[in-house]
Coordinates of C-alpha atoms in Angstrom, one line a residue:
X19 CA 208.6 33.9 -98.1
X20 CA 209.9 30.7 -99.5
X21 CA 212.3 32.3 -102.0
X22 CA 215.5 30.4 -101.4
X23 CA 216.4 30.3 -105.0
X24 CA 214.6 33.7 -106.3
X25 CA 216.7 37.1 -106.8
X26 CA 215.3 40.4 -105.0
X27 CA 216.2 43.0 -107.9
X28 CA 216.7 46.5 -106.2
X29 CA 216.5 49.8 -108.4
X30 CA 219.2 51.6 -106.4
X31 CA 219.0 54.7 -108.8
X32 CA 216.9 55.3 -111.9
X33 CA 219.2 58.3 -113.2
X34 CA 222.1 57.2 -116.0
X35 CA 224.8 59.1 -117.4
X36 CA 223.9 57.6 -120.8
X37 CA 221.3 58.5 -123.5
X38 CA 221.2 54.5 -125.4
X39 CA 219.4 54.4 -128.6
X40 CA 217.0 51.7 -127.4
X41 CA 216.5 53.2 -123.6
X42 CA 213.2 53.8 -122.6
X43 CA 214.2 57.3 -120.8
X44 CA 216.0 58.6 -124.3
X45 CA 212.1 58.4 -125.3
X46 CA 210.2 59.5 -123.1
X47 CA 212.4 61.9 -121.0
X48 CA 209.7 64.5 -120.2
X49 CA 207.8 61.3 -118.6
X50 CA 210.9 59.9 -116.9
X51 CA 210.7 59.9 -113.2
X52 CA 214.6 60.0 -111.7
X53 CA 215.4 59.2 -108.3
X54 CA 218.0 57.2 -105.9
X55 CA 216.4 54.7 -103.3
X56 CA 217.4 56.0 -100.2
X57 CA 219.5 54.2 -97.8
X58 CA 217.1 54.1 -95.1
X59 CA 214.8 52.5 -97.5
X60 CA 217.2 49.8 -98.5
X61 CA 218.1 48.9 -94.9
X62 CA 214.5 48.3 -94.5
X63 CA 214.9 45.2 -97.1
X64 CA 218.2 44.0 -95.1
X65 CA 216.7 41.2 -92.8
X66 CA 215.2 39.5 -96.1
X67 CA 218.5 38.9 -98.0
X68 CA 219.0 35.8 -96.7
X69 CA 216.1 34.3 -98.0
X70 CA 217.1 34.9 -101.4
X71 CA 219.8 33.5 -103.9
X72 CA 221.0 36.6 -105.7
X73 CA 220.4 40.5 -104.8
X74 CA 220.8 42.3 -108.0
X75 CA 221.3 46.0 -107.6
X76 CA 220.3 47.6 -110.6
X77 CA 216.8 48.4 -112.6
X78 CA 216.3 51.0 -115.3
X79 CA 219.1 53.3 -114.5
X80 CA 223.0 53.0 -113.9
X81 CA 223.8 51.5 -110.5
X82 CA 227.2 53.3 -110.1
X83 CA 225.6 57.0 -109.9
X84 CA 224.4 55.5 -106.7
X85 CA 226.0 57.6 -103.7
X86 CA 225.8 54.8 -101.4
X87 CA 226.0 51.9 -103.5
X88 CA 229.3 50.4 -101.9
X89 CA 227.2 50.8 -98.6
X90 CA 224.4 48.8 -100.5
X91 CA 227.2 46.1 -101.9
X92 CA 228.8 45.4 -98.0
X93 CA 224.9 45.3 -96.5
X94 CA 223.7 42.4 -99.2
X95 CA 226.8 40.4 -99.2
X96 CA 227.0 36.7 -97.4
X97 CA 229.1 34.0 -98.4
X98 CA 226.9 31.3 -99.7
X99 CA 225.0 34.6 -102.1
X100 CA 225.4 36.7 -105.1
X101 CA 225.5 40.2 -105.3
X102 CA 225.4 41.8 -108.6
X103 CA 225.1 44.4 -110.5
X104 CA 224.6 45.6 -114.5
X105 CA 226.4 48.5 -115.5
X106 CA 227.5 51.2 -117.9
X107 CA 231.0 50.9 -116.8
X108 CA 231.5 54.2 -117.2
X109 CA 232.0 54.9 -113.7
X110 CA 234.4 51.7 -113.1
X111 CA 237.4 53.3 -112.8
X112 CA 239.6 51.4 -110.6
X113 CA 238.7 53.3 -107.0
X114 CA 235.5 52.6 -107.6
X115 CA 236.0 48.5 -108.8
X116 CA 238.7 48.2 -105.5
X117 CA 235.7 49.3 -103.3
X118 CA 233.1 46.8 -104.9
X119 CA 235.2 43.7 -104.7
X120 CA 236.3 44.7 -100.9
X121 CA 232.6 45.0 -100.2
X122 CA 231.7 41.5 -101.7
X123 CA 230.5 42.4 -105.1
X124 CA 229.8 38.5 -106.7
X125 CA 229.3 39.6 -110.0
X126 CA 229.7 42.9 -112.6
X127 CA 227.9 42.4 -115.7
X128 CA 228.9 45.0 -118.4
X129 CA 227.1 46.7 -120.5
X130 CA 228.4 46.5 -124.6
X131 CA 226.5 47.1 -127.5
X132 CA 229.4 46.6 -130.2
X133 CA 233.0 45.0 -130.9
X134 CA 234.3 48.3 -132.2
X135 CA 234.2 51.7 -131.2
X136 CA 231.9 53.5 -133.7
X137 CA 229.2 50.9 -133.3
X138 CA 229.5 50.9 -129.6
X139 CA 229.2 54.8 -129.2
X140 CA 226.5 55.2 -131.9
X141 CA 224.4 52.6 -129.7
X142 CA 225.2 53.6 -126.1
X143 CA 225.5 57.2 -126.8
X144 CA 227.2 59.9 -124.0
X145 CA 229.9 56.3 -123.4
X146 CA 233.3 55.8 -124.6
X147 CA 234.1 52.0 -125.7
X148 CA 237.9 53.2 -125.1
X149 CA 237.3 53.7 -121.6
X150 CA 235.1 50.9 -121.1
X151 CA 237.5 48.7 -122.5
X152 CA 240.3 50.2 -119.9
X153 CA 238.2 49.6 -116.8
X154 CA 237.1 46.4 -117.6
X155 CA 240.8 45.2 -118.1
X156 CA 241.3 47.0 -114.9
X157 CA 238.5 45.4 -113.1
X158 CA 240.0 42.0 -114.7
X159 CA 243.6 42.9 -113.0
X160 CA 242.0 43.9 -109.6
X161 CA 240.5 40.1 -109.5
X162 CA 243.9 38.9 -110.0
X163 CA 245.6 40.7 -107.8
X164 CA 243.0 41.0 -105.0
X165 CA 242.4 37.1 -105.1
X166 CA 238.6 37.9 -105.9
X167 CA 238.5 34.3 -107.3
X168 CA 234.3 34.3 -107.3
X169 CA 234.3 37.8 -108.7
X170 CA 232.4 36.8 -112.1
X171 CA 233.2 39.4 -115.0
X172 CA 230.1 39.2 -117.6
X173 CA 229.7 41.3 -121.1
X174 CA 225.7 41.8 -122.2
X175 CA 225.6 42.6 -125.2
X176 CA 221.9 43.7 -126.5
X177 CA 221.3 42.3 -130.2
X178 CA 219.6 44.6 -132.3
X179 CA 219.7 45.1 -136.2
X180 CA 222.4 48.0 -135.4
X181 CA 224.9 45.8 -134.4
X182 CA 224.0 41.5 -134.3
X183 CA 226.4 41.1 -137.0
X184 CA 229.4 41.8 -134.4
X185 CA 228.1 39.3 -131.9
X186 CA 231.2 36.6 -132.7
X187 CA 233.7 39.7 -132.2
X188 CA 232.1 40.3 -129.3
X189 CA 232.5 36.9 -127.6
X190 CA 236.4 37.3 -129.3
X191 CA 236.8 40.5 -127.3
X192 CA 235.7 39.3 -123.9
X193 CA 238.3 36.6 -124.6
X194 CA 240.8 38.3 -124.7
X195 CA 239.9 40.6 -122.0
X196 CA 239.0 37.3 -119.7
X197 CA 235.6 38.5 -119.5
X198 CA 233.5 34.9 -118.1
X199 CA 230.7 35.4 -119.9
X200 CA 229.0 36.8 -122.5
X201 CA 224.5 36.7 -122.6
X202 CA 223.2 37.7 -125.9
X203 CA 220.1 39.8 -125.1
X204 CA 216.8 41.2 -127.0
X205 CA 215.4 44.5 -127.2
X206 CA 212.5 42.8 -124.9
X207 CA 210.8 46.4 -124.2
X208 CA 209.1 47.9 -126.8
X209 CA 208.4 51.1 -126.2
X210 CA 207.3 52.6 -130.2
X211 CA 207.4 51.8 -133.5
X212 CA 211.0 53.6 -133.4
X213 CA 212.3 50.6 -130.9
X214 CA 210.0 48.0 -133.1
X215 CA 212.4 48.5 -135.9
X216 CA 215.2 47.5 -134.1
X217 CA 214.2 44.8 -132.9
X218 CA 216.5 41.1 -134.2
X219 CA 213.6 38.5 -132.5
X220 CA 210.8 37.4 -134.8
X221 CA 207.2 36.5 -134.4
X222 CA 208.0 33.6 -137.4
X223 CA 210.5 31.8 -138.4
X224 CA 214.2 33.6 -137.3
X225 CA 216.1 35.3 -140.5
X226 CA 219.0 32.8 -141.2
X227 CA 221.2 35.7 -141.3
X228 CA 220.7 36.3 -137.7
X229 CA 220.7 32.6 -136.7
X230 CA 223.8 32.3 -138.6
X231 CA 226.1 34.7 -136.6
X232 CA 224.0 33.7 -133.2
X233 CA 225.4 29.9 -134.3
X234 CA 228.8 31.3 -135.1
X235 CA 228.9 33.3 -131.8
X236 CA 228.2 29.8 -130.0
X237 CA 230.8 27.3 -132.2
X238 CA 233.5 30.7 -131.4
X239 CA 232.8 31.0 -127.5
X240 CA 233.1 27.1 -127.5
X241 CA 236.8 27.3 -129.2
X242 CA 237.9 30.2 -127.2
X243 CA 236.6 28.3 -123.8
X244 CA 234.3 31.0 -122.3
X245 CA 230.4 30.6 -121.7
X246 CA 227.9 32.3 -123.9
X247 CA 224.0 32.4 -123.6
X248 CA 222.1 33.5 -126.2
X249 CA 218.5 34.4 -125.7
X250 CA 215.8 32.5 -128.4
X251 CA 215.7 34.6 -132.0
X252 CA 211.9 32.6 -132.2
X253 CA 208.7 33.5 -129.4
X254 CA 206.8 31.0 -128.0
X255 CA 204.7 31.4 -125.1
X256 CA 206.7 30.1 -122.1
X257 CA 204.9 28.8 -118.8
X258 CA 206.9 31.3 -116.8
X259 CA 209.3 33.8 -118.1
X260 CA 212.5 34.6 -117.7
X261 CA 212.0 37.3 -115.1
X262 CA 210.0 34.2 -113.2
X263 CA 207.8 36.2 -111.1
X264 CA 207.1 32.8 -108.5
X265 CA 210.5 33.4 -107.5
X266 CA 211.9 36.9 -107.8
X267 CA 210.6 40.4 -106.9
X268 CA 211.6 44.1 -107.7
X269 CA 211.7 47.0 -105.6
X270 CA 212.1 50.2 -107.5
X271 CA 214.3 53.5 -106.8
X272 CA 210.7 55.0 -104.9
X273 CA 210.2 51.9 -103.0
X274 CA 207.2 50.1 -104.8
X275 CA 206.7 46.6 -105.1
X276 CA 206.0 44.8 -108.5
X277 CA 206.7 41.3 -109.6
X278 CA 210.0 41.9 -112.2
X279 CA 211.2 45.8 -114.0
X280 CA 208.7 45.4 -116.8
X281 CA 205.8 46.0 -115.1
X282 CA 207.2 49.3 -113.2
X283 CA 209.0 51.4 -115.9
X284 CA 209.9 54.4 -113.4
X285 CA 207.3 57.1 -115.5
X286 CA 205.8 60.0 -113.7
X287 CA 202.4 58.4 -115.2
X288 CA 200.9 54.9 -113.8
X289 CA 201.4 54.1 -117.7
X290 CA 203.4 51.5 -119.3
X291 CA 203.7 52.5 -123.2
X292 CA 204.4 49.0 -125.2
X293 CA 204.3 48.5 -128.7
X294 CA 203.4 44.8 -129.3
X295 CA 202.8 43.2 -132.8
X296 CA 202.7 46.0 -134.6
X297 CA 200.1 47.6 -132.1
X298 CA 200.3 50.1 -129.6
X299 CA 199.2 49.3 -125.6
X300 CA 199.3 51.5 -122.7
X301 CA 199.5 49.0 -119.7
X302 CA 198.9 50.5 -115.8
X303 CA 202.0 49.9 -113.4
X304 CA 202.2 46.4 -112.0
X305 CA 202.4 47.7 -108.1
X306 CA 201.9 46.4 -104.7
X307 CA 202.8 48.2 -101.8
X308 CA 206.0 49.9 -101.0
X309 CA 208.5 49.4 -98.5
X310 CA 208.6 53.0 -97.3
X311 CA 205.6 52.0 -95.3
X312 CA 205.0 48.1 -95.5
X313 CA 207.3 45.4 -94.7
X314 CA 208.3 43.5 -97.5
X315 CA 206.7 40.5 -96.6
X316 CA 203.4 42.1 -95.6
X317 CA 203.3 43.3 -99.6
X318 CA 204.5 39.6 -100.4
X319 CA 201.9 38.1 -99.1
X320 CA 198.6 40.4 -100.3
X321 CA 196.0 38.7 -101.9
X322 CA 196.5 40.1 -105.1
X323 CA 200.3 39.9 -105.2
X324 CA 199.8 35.7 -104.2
X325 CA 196.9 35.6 -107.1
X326 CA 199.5 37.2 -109.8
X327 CA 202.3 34.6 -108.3
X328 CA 199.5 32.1 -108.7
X329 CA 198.4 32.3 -111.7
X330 CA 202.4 31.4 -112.9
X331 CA 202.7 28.7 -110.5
X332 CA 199.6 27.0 -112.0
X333 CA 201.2 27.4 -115.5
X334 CA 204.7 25.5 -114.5
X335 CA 202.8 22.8 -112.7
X336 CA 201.1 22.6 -116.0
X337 CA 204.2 22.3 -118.3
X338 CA 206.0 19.9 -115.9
X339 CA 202.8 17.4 -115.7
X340 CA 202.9 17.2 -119.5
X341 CA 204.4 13.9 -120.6
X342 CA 207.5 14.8 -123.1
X343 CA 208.7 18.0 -124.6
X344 CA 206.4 17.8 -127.4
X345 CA 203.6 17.3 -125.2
X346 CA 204.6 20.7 -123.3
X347 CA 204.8 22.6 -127.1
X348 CA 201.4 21.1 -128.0
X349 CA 199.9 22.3 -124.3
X350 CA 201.1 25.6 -124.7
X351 CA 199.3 26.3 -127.4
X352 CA 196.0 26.1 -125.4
X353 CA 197.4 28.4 -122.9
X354 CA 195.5 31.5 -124.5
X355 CA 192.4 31.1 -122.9
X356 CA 191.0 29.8 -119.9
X357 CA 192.9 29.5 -116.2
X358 CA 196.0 29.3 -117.1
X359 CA 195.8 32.5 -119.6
X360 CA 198.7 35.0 -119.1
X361 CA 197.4 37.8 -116.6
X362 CA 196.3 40.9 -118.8
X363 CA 199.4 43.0 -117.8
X364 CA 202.3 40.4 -119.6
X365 CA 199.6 39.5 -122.7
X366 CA 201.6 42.1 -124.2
X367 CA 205.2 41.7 -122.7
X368 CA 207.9 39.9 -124.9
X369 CA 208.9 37.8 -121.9
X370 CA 206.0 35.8 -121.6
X371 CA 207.0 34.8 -125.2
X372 CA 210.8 33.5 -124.3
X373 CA 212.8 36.2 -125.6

């Protein structure tokens, strides 16, 4: 397993204390399938976490439910690794942040779907903004007063048509709460028609509205001297997408093995629902093995899981042999058929399209 630079994502829990607008679960509840990873199960992935860069605790549900999480947090950390987590920060009351940051938590990415109260809450629903906003300030004055120097504080905020147009006040709040970072997200799974419409990316040209405030969220975080990232508003097939399964692999809460979240939505049924270009798909679960009775690296190296990691190492040597950027646009376009087409289960997944 030559993953020095990959992340191992770990679904400690796929419960939440939310119900979000744009959540998977709030739509199919009767399908969703909750459950924590149990700690015997984790343990089993211990001896691999130095082979990877990052161990990123969290999957479809909210990390901080987890009963053994800080457990989880003391087990993955090492000083020359990151140790993350996304959450809800419901549950980030300052116990709960003193215990993460003792245990070697690297980085807390926040969840934040608004600059102002009544677009946050209509969004995230079953959250208050109020109390996010208090934790967070407390999680910033734990840092300082802990010395947690490579604690990284990050807010992602998921665009959608609900709410883009708060992006810059966004980036303006995390200033001022000394928030690092703030990553500009899509609604990247597409569950219905329902999530379709929220949607901000386009399959054409990006609405200059959107591109607009996306610019002016950029031209603020540079003034106000805090990173931002902001994913593409455009697709366009990518040689390997951000989830970059030649790298990184996810374990869900039950202990099954798929190359990245998308392709193991925790459902009772072995069916991924996706709604993709105006049409609906029903996509079978990405899985390899699990970990309750394999070792990790027996499941990484199956035929089948090397041919998927394969296919997407054939694609980047591909784009870095073409000549010059324009080269690599024009190659691209031929990437619809033939060897290095996408494998049937991401054809319909908005990552394999850059945003």
């Amino acid at each position: 397993m030559n993953i020095s630079k990959g992340t191992l994502q770990i679904e400690v829990t796929s419960r939440c204390n939310a119900c979000c607008l744009m959540c998977p679960k709030s739509s199919m509840i009767d399908d969703w399938s909750s459950g924590d990873l149990a700690l015997e199960d984790y343990l089993k992935l211990r001896e691999y976490f130095e082979k990877f860069k990052i161990i990123w605790l969290q999957g479809w549900g909210e990390p901080l439910l987890s009963r053994d999480i800080f457990e989880m947090v003391r087990v993955a950390y090492r000083n020359d690794g990151i140790v993350g987590l996304t959450t809800n920060a419901m549950l980030l009351i300052e116990s709960v942040s003193r215990k993460l940051i003792e245990n070697g938590i690297k980085t807390i990415a926040v969840s934040i779907a608004g600059a102002r109260e009544e677009t946050h809450e209509s969004i995230r629903i079953g959250t208050s903004f109020k109390k996010i906003i208090e934790n967070v300030e407390c999680l910033e004055r734990l840092r300082r007063s802990m010395n947690a120097r490579d604690l990284r504080i990050i807010f992602t905020f998921l665009r959608m048509k609900q709410n883009i147009r708060e992006l810059p006040e966004v980036v303006e709040l995390a200033s001022r709460l000394n928030v690092d970072e703030v990553v500009g997200t899509n609604l990247d799974y597409i569950p219905s028609r329902k999530h379709y419409e929220m949607k901000i990316f386009s399959e054409g040209e990006a609405p200059r509205e959107y591109t607009e405030v996306v610019r002016e969220s950029e031209e603020k975080a540079k003034e106000l001297g805090i990173s931002i990232y902001n994913y593409p508003l455009e697709m366009r097939e990518v040689a390997v997408c951000s989830e970059n399964p030649i790298e990184n692999i996810y374990v869900s809460h039950d202990g099954t093995v798929s190359p990245c979240v998308y392709l193991n939505v925790p459902l009772r049924k072995n069916i991924i629902p996706r709604y993709f270009k105006n049409k609906q798909y029903n996509i079978p679960k990405t899985i390899f093995g699990s970990i309750r009775v394999e070792k990790l690296e027996e499941i990484y190296n199956k035929q089948e899981f090397s041919r998927f990691r394969n296919i997407y190492k054939e694609r980047s040597d591909s784009w870095r042999s073409s000549r010059d950027l324009i080269g690599r646009i024009l190659s691209f376009s031929e990437l619809s058929s033939g060897t290095l087409r996408l494998p049937e289960e991401c054809y319909t997944c908005y990552k394999a399209y850059g945003v």
